[in-house]
């Protein structure tokens, strides 16, 4: 009997060697179910603005913008996630641009979003449409749209970049082109997308063509902030309090196919109920202070901080101050939804 068992084991080893040589694998040879649940590599974590800001400012001592070093960015690195991204689907960075500097024109397959933090007079030109950005504004550079940035103000400008580059990497379609000139030519009138699509409840009735047709590229802080404040006395979500999604005004869909952008107000004293989602998120604290409990761990946050919520992690938020707390977030909800995989659990 024992001899037979060892013989069988030896035969199986030989069989598996034959499988490997033939480029095959027998999952039934390993114990356990065929589809094994895998814990998320994404960690719940907090990045403090008090740590980030001085390091962002110091980065200018070590790098000069130009060809080969095109963006002065520091990425929010989630330990455990390969390729140093903030979640497995979302790459987040803080970008810093000094007065007079130009970040040269290029385009790439990842979709990107910017949320402006500090400084005045910087612009992003998207397909010739110059968007002059102010703090709190959101600017889109959809996949394969040409874009360049510059700072025409008198002080440094900082913003957040959110990209779906991990998704493009996974899909093995990460690609980038450089524009022949440092900057794109700009249209005679700036802020074209905002002029066409920026009025609530109105959209052009005649179809446009071109790479950014039908899209609002620039969402202004005044509009966003007013929309939040108008809901101060209204009933809201028990899980998120007042939560708004930035949408494409032509379609009502998420601003990008993979990444949704959200703005949220936690009213003073609010403590939300815990829930979890199949999606992941990166939050930025625009105003106020409070805390979130993510999978049982409490993270206290204040103005400027960032935190990541892994997929399926229980999370709840609380505003501990006397003023509204405002959170901006990138979430991969649209991607999960498109795949029929978006779920929530209370
Ligand atoms: O500003 O175009 O953080 O292309 C990463 C890649 C920013 C940008 C990033 C980019 C950009
Ligand atoms: Fe870019």
GROMACS .gro file of C-alpha atoms and ligand atoms in nm:
model
  358
    1UNK     CA    1   0.000   0.000   0.000
    2UNK     CA    2   0.265   0.251   0.116
    3UNK     CA    3   0.480   0.162  -0.179
    4UNK     CA    4   0.186   0.215  -0.415
    5UNK     CA    5   0.123   0.561  -0.261
    6UNK     CA    6   0.484   0.675  -0.314
    7UNK     CA    7   0.479   0.540  -0.666
    8UNK     CA    8   0.159   0.732  -0.734
    9UNK     CA    9   0.313   1.052  -0.589
   10UNK     CA   10   0.620   1.003  -0.810
   11UNK     CA   11   0.398   0.944  -1.112
   12UNK     CA   12   0.200   1.262  -1.033
   13UNK     CA   13   0.526   1.461  -1.008
   14UNK     CA   14   0.635   1.326  -1.344
   15UNK     CA   15   0.290   1.405  -1.483
   16UNK     CA   16   0.313   1.763  -1.349
   17UNK     CA   17   0.658   1.802  -1.504
   18UNK     CA   18   0.504   1.693  -1.836
   19UNK     CA   19   0.224   1.946  -1.784
   20UNK     CA   20   0.475   2.227  -1.720
   21UNK     CA   21   0.676   2.130  -2.026
   22UNK     CA   22   0.356   2.144  -2.233
   23UNK     CA   23   0.261   2.484  -2.086
   24UNK     CA   24  -0.025   2.341  -1.880
   25UNK     CA   25  -0.124   2.348  -1.514
   26UNK     CA   26  -0.361   2.125  -1.314
   27UNK     CA   27  -0.522   2.341  -1.041
   28UNK     CA   28  -0.688   2.029  -0.890
   29UNK     CA   29  -0.342   1.908  -0.784
   30UNK     CA   30  -0.339   2.188  -0.522
   31UNK     CA   31  -0.564   2.157  -0.213
   32UNK     CA   32  -0.856   2.401  -0.173
   33UNK     CA   33  -1.129   2.545  -0.393
   34UNK     CA   34  -1.068   2.639  -0.758
   35UNK     CA   35  -1.147   3.008  -0.702
   36UNK     CA   36  -0.984   3.116  -0.379
   37UNK     CA   37  -1.085   3.448  -0.223
   38UNK     CA   38  -0.785   3.677  -0.208
   39UNK     CA   39  -0.740   3.950   0.052
   40UNK     CA   40  -0.690   4.300  -0.091
   41UNK     CA   41  -0.331   4.418  -0.131
   42UNK     CA   42  -0.461   4.771  -0.076
   43UNK     CA   43  -0.411   4.896   0.278
   44UNK     CA   44  -0.634   5.143   0.456
   45UNK     CA   45  -0.399   5.431   0.520
   46UNK     CA   46  -0.367   5.802   0.579
   47UNK     CA   47  -0.123   6.050   0.427
   48UNK     CA   48  -0.086   6.372   0.625
   49UNK     CA   49  -0.068   6.709   0.451
   50UNK     CA   50   0.174   6.820   0.722
   51UNK     CA   51   0.415   6.554   0.588
   52UNK     CA   52   0.332   6.597   0.218
   53UNK     CA   53   0.352   6.973   0.178
   54UNK     CA   54   0.714   7.036   0.287
   55UNK     CA   55   0.830   6.736   0.080
   56UNK     CA   56   0.645   6.864  -0.226
   57UNK     CA   57   0.810   7.206  -0.187
   58UNK     CA   58   1.155   7.048  -0.143
   59UNK     CA   59   1.110   6.846  -0.465
   60UNK     CA   60   1.186   7.164  -0.664
   61UNK     CA   61   1.544   7.156  -0.525
   62UNK     CA   62   1.600   6.818  -0.687
   63UNK     CA   63   1.420   6.830  -1.019
   64UNK     CA   64   1.378   7.077  -1.303
   65UNK     CA   65   1.090   7.047  -1.548
   66UNK     CA   66   1.183   6.964  -1.905
   67UNK     CA   67   1.189   6.680  -2.154
   68UNK     CA   68   1.266   6.360  -1.965
   69UNK     CA   69   1.136   6.504  -1.637
   70UNK     CA   70   0.798   6.627  -1.745
   71UNK     CA   71   0.591   6.634  -1.428
   72UNK     CA   72   0.704   6.728  -1.077
   73UNK     CA   73   0.485   6.486  -0.888
   74UNK     CA   74   0.496   6.288  -0.565
   75UNK     CA   75   0.277   5.979  -0.569
   76UNK     CA   76   0.075   5.856  -0.274
   77UNK     CA   77   0.225   5.513  -0.232
   78UNK     CA   78   0.011   5.239  -0.079
   79UNK     CA   79   0.244   4.978   0.067
   80UNK     CA   80   0.140   4.636  -0.056
   81UNK     CA   81   0.015   4.759  -0.393
   82UNK     CA   82   0.264   4.681  -0.669
   83UNK     CA   83   0.379   4.978  -0.880
   84UNK     CA   84   0.334   5.224  -0.591
   85UNK     CA   85  -0.021   5.334  -0.660
   86UNK     CA   86  -0.278   5.454  -0.405
   87UNK     CA   87  -0.521   5.169  -0.461
   88UNK     CA   88  -0.500   4.881  -0.710
   89UNK     CA   89  -0.695   5.090  -0.966
   90UNK     CA   90  -0.620   5.452  -0.876
   91UNK     CA   91  -0.291   5.639  -0.898
   92UNK     CA   92  -0.283   5.963  -0.699
   93UNK     CA   93  -0.010   6.224  -0.698
   94UNK     CA   94   0.049   6.579  -0.581
   95UNK     CA   95   0.188   6.794  -0.860
   96UNK     CA   96   0.391   7.112  -0.803
   97UNK     CA   97   0.461   7.375  -1.066
   98UNK     CA   98   0.660   7.695  -1.015
   99UNK     CA   99   0.581   8.034  -1.168
  100UNK     CA  100   0.683   8.044  -1.534
  101UNK     CA  101   0.720   7.668  -1.566
  102UNK     CA  102   0.561   7.458  -1.841
  103UNK     CA  103   0.482   7.087  -1.815
  104UNK     CA  104   0.518   6.983  -2.180
  105UNK     CA  105   0.229   6.866  -2.396
  106UNK     CA  106   0.160   6.496  -2.428
  107UNK     CA  107  -0.120   6.241  -2.432
  108UNK     CA  108  -0.162   5.894  -2.289
  109UNK     CA  109  -0.406   5.607  -2.261
  110UNK     CA  110  -0.476   5.661  -1.889
  111UNK     CA  111  -0.762   5.896  -1.805
  112UNK     CA  112  -0.661   6.172  -1.565
  113UNK     CA  113  -0.827   6.426  -1.338
  114UNK     CA  114  -0.684   6.723  -1.152
  115UNK     CA  115  -0.821   6.880  -0.836
  116UNK     CA  116  -0.653   7.213  -0.759
  117UNK     CA  117  -0.518   7.263  -0.407
  118UNK     CA  118  -0.320   7.588  -0.387
  119UNK     CA  119  -0.213   7.882  -0.599
  120UNK     CA  120  -0.349   8.088  -0.885
  121UNK     CA  121  -0.270   8.139  -1.251
  122UNK     CA  122  -0.200   7.780  -1.358
  123UNK     CA  123  -0.371   7.632  -1.658
  124UNK     CA  124  -0.422   7.300  -1.829
  125UNK     CA  125  -0.479   7.310  -2.203
  126UNK     CA  126  -0.685   7.009  -2.316
  127UNK     CA  127  -0.709   6.964  -2.695
  128UNK     CA  128  -0.648   7.337  -2.742
  129UNK     CA  129  -0.899   7.442  -2.475
  130UNK     CA  130  -0.715   7.645  -2.212
  131UNK     CA  131  -0.862   7.591  -1.865
  132UNK     CA  132  -0.734   7.844  -1.611
  133UNK     CA  133  -0.760   7.665  -1.279
  134UNK     CA  134  -0.843   7.795  -0.931
  135UNK     CA  135  -0.834   7.607  -0.600
  136UNK     CA  136  -1.117   7.353  -0.573
  137UNK     CA  137  -1.161   7.327  -0.952
  138UNK     CA  138  -1.170   6.989  -1.124
  139UNK     CA  139  -1.018   6.949  -1.473
  140UNK     CA  140  -1.039   6.636  -1.687
  141UNK     CA  141  -0.789   6.504  -1.938
  142UNK     CA  142  -0.969   6.201  -2.084
  143UNK     CA  143  -0.774   5.915  -2.238
  144UNK     CA  144  -0.559   6.019  -2.536
  145UNK     CA  145  -0.643   6.388  -2.520
  146UNK     CA  146  -0.341   6.619  -2.567
  147UNK     CA  147  -0.265   6.821  -2.255
  148UNK     CA  148  -0.005   7.060  -2.120
  149UNK     CA  149   0.015   7.264  -1.803
  150UNK     CA  150   0.178   7.592  -1.712
  151UNK     CA  151   0.193   7.836  -1.426
  152UNK     CA  152   0.143   8.198  -1.534
  153UNK     CA  153   0.092   8.315  -1.175
  154UNK     CA  154   0.340   8.459  -0.928
  155UNK     CA  155   0.351   8.174  -0.676
  156UNK     CA  156   0.382   7.794  -0.695
  157UNK     CA  157   0.068   7.595  -0.772
  158UNK     CA  158  -0.021   7.251  -0.632
  159UNK     CA  159  -0.285   7.011  -0.744
  160UNK     CA  160  -0.387   6.648  -0.711
  161UNK     CA  161  -0.362   6.414  -1.010
  162UNK     CA  162  -0.587   6.109  -1.020
  163UNK     CA  163  -0.523   5.851  -1.292
  164UNK     CA  164  -0.658   5.510  -1.386
  165UNK     CA  165  -0.309   5.406  -1.499
  166UNK     CA  166  -0.309   5.082  -1.290
  167UNK     CA  167  -0.613   4.966  -1.490
  168UNK     CA  168  -0.444   5.048  -1.821
  169UNK     CA  169  -0.133   4.868  -1.701
  170UNK     CA  170  -0.335   4.561  -1.607
  171UNK     CA  171  -0.502   4.571  -1.950
  172UNK     CA  172  -0.153   4.600  -2.105
  173UNK     CA  173  -0.245   4.918  -2.289
  174UNK     CA  174  -0.027   5.174  -2.114
  175UNK     CA  175   0.101   5.415  -2.380
  176UNK     CA  176   0.204   5.778  -2.415
  177UNK     CA  177   0.293   6.018  -2.699
  178UNK     CA  178   0.480   6.345  -2.677
  179UNK     CA  179   0.351   6.648  -2.867
  180UNK     CA  180   0.592   6.798  -3.123
  181UNK     CA  181   0.591   7.136  -2.943
  182UNK     CA  182   0.619   7.221  -2.574
  183UNK     CA  183   0.266   7.367  -2.578
  184UNK     CA  184  -0.040   7.316  -2.793
  185UNK     CA  185  -0.179   7.612  -2.982
  186UNK     CA  186  -0.475   7.747  -2.786
  187UNK     CA  187  -0.816   7.849  -2.918
  188UNK     CA  188  -0.885   8.224  -2.943
  189UNK     CA  189  -1.137   8.188  -2.658
  190UNK     CA  190  -1.040   8.002  -2.340
  191UNK     CA  191  -1.266   7.774  -2.133
  192UNK     CA  192  -1.468   7.657  -2.435
  193UNK     CA  193  -1.603   7.339  -2.271
  194UNK     CA  194  -1.715   7.539  -1.971
  195UNK     CA  195  -1.891   7.794  -2.192
  196UNK     CA  196  -2.073   7.516  -2.377
  197UNK     CA  197  -2.149   7.270  -2.098
  198UNK     CA  198  -2.105   7.461  -1.771
  199UNK     CA  199  -2.463   7.584  -1.721
  200UNK     CA  200  -2.667   7.351  -1.499
  201UNK     CA  201  -2.959   7.192  -1.679
  202UNK     CA  202  -2.863   7.317  -2.023
  203UNK     CA  203  -2.663   7.151  -2.296
  204UNK     CA  204  -2.599   7.230  -2.662
  205UNK     CA  205  -2.882   7.092  -2.873
  206UNK     CA  206  -2.660   7.051  -3.178
  207UNK     CA  207  -2.401   6.775  -3.184
  208UNK     CA  208  -2.033   6.865  -3.173
  209UNK     CA  209  -1.747   6.657  -3.304
  210UNK     CA  210  -1.387   6.615  -3.189
  211UNK     CA  211  -1.200   6.429  -2.916
  212UNK     CA  212  -1.372   6.611  -2.627
  213UNK     CA  213  -1.718   6.644  -2.787
  214UNK     CA  214  -2.003   6.659  -2.539
  215UNK     CA  215  -1.772   6.689  -2.240
  216UNK     CA  216  -1.733   6.947  -1.970
  217UNK     CA  217  -1.359   6.955  -1.893
  218UNK     CA  218  -1.358   7.211  -1.613
  219UNK     CA  219  -1.581   7.198  -1.303
  220UNK     CA  220  -1.560   7.518  -1.096
  221UNK     CA  221  -1.532   7.521  -0.719
  222UNK     CA  222  -1.791   7.798  -0.675
  223UNK     CA  223  -2.051   7.580  -0.847
  224UNK     CA  224  -1.951   7.264  -0.658
  225UNK     CA  225  -1.936   7.433  -0.318
  226UNK     CA  226  -2.270   7.611  -0.369
  227UNK     CA  227  -2.429   7.278  -0.466
  228UNK     CA  228  -2.313   7.125  -0.136
  229UNK     CA  229  -2.424   7.417   0.079
  230UNK     CA  230  -2.768   7.425  -0.081
  231UNK     CA  231  -2.824   7.075   0.060
  232UNK     CA  232  -2.733   7.167   0.415
  233UNK     CA  233  -3.090   7.139   0.544
  234UNK     CA  234  -3.193   6.842   0.328
  235UNK     CA  235  -3.202   6.476   0.418
  236UNK     CA  236  -2.896   6.286   0.302
  237UNK     CA  237  -2.731   5.944   0.294
  238UNK     CA  238  -2.688   5.767   0.630
  239UNK     CA  239  -2.357   5.628   0.496
  240UNK     CA  240  -2.207   5.937   0.334
  241UNK     CA  241  -2.417   6.235   0.441
  242UNK     CA  242  -2.431   6.484   0.147
  243UNK     CA  243  -2.257   6.309  -0.142
  244UNK     CA  244  -2.248   6.444  -0.499
  245UNK     CA  245  -2.089   6.291  -0.805
  246UNK     CA  246  -1.936   6.507  -1.077
  247UNK     CA  247  -2.098   6.392  -1.403
  248UNK     CA  248  -2.074   6.438  -1.776
  249UNK     CA  249  -2.357   6.688  -1.844
  250UNK     CA  250  -2.439   6.532  -2.182
  251UNK     CA  251  -2.485   6.179  -2.056
  252UNK     CA  252  -2.526   6.205  -1.678
  253UNK     CA  253  -2.255   5.942  -1.646
  254UNK     CA  254  -1.930   5.943  -1.450
  255UNK     CA  255  -1.672   6.196  -1.565
  256UNK     CA  256  -1.441   5.917  -1.683
  257UNK     CA  257  -1.529   5.556  -1.775
  258UNK     CA  258  -1.315   5.407  -1.499
  259UNK     CA  259  -1.291   5.680  -1.236
  260UNK     CA  260  -1.569   5.868  -1.065
  261UNK     CA  261  -1.510   6.196  -0.883
  262UNK     CA  262  -1.716   6.290  -0.580
  263UNK     CA  263  -1.757   6.580  -0.343
  264UNK     CA  264  -1.907   6.523  -0.005
  265UNK     CA  265  -2.011   6.730   0.293
  266UNK     CA  266  -2.022   6.582   0.642
  267UNK     CA  267  -2.231   6.826   0.840
  268UNK     CA  268  -2.117   6.925   1.191
  269UNK     CA  269  -2.167   6.643   1.439
  270UNK     CA  270  -2.250   6.384   1.170
  271UNK     CA  271  -2.136   6.029   1.224
  272UNK     CA  272  -2.227   5.804   0.933
  273UNK     CA  273  -2.329   5.439   0.945
  274UNK     CA  274  -2.072   5.183   0.838
  275UNK     CA  275  -2.093   5.016   0.498
  276UNK     CA  276  -1.866   4.849   0.250
  277UNK     CA  277  -1.841   4.847  -0.129
  278UNK     CA  278  -1.669   4.637  -0.392
  279UNK     CA  279  -1.500   4.959  -0.513
  280UNK     CA  280  -1.196   5.140  -0.373
  281UNK     CA  281  -1.148   5.509  -0.302
  282UNK     CA  282  -0.892   5.779  -0.234
  283UNK     CA  283  -1.020   6.071  -0.028
  284UNK     CA  284  -0.880   6.421   0.012
  285UNK     CA  285  -0.990   6.650   0.296
  286UNK     CA  286  -1.082   6.983   0.135
  287UNK     CA  287  -1.205   7.145   0.456
  288UNK     CA  288  -1.269   7.064   0.819
  289UNK     CA  289  -1.155   6.782   1.044
  290UNK     CA  290  -1.293   6.450   1.154
  291UNK     CA  291  -1.221   6.081   1.144
  292UNK     CA  292  -1.301   5.766   0.952
  293UNK     CA  293  -1.305   5.411   1.082
  294UNK     CA  294  -1.183   5.172   0.812
  295UNK     CA  295  -1.199   4.799   0.894
  296UNK     CA  296  -1.194   4.882   1.265
  297UNK     CA  297  -0.898   5.121   1.253
  298UNK     CA  298  -0.958   5.487   1.333
  299UNK     CA  299  -0.791   5.749   1.111
  300UNK     CA  300  -0.811   6.110   1.232
  301UNK     CA  301  -0.791   6.352   0.943
  302UNK     CA  302  -0.770   6.724   0.895
  303UNK     CA  303  -0.756   6.975   0.609
  304UNK     CA  304  -0.525   6.855   0.329
  305UNK     CA  305  -0.491   6.492   0.441
  306UNK     CA  306  -0.558   6.194   0.214
  307UNK     CA  307  -0.680   5.844   0.296
  308UNK     CA  308  -0.743   5.525   0.101
  309UNK     CA  309  -1.033   5.283   0.143
  310UNK     CA  310  -0.963   4.932   0.006
  311UNK     CA  311  -1.229   4.729  -0.176
  312UNK     CA  312  -1.475   4.559   0.063
  313UNK     CA  313  -1.341   4.748   0.367
  314UNK     CA  314  -1.604   4.859   0.618
  315UNK     CA  315  -1.592   5.236   0.651
  316UNK     CA  316  -1.771   5.517   0.831
  317UNK     CA  317  -1.698   5.888   0.856
  318UNK     CA  318  -1.743   6.142   1.134
  319UNK     CA  319  -1.719   6.520   1.147
  320UNK     CA  320  -1.575   6.610   1.485
  321UNK     CA  321  -1.569   6.987   1.430
  322UNK     CA  322  -1.823   7.268   1.436
  323UNK     CA  323  -1.794   7.346   1.063
  324UNK     CA  324  -1.885   7.131   0.763
  325UNK     CA  325  -1.613   6.883   0.665
  326UNK     CA  326  -1.569   6.853   0.288
  327UNK     CA  327  -1.417   6.545   0.124
  328UNK     CA  328  -1.319   6.509  -0.240
  329UNK     CA  329  -1.273   6.152  -0.365
  330UNK     CA  330  -1.169   5.941  -0.661
  331UNK     CA  331  -1.354   5.609  -0.672
  332UNK     CA  332  -1.345   5.319  -0.917
  333UNK     CA  333  -1.725   5.275  -0.887
  334UNK     CA  334  -1.785   5.333  -1.265
  335UNK     CA  335  -1.544   5.054  -1.352
  336UNK     CA  336  -1.708   4.807  -1.113
  337UNK     CA  337  -2.053   4.918  -1.234
  338UNK     CA  338  -1.960   4.870  -1.601
  339UNK     CA  339  -1.855   4.515  -1.519
  340UNK     CA  340  -2.174   4.445  -1.321
  341UNK     CA  341  -1.965   4.407  -1.005
  342UNK     CA  342  -2.057   4.710  -0.798
  343UNK     CA  343  -2.214   4.600  -0.467
  344UNK     CA  344  -2.265   4.761  -0.129
  345UNK     CA  345  -2.335   4.601   0.205
  346UNK     CA  346  -2.470   4.778   0.513
  347LIG     O1  347   0.008   6.606  -1.538
  347LIG     O2  348  -0.018   6.505  -1.725
  347LIG     O3  349   0.065   6.256  -1.195
  347LIG     O4  350   0.082   6.259  -1.739
  347LIG     C1  351   0.108   6.143  -1.397
  347LIG     C2  352   0.112   6.143  -1.536
  347LIG     C3  353   0.041   6.372  -1.400
  347LIG     C4  354   0.009   6.502  -1.605
  347LIG     C5  355   0.072   6.257  -1.330
  347LIG     C6  356   0.077   6.260  -1.605
  347LIG     C7  357   0.044   6.375  -1.537
  348LIG    FE1  358  -0.043   6.357  -1.855
   0.00000   0.00000   0.00000
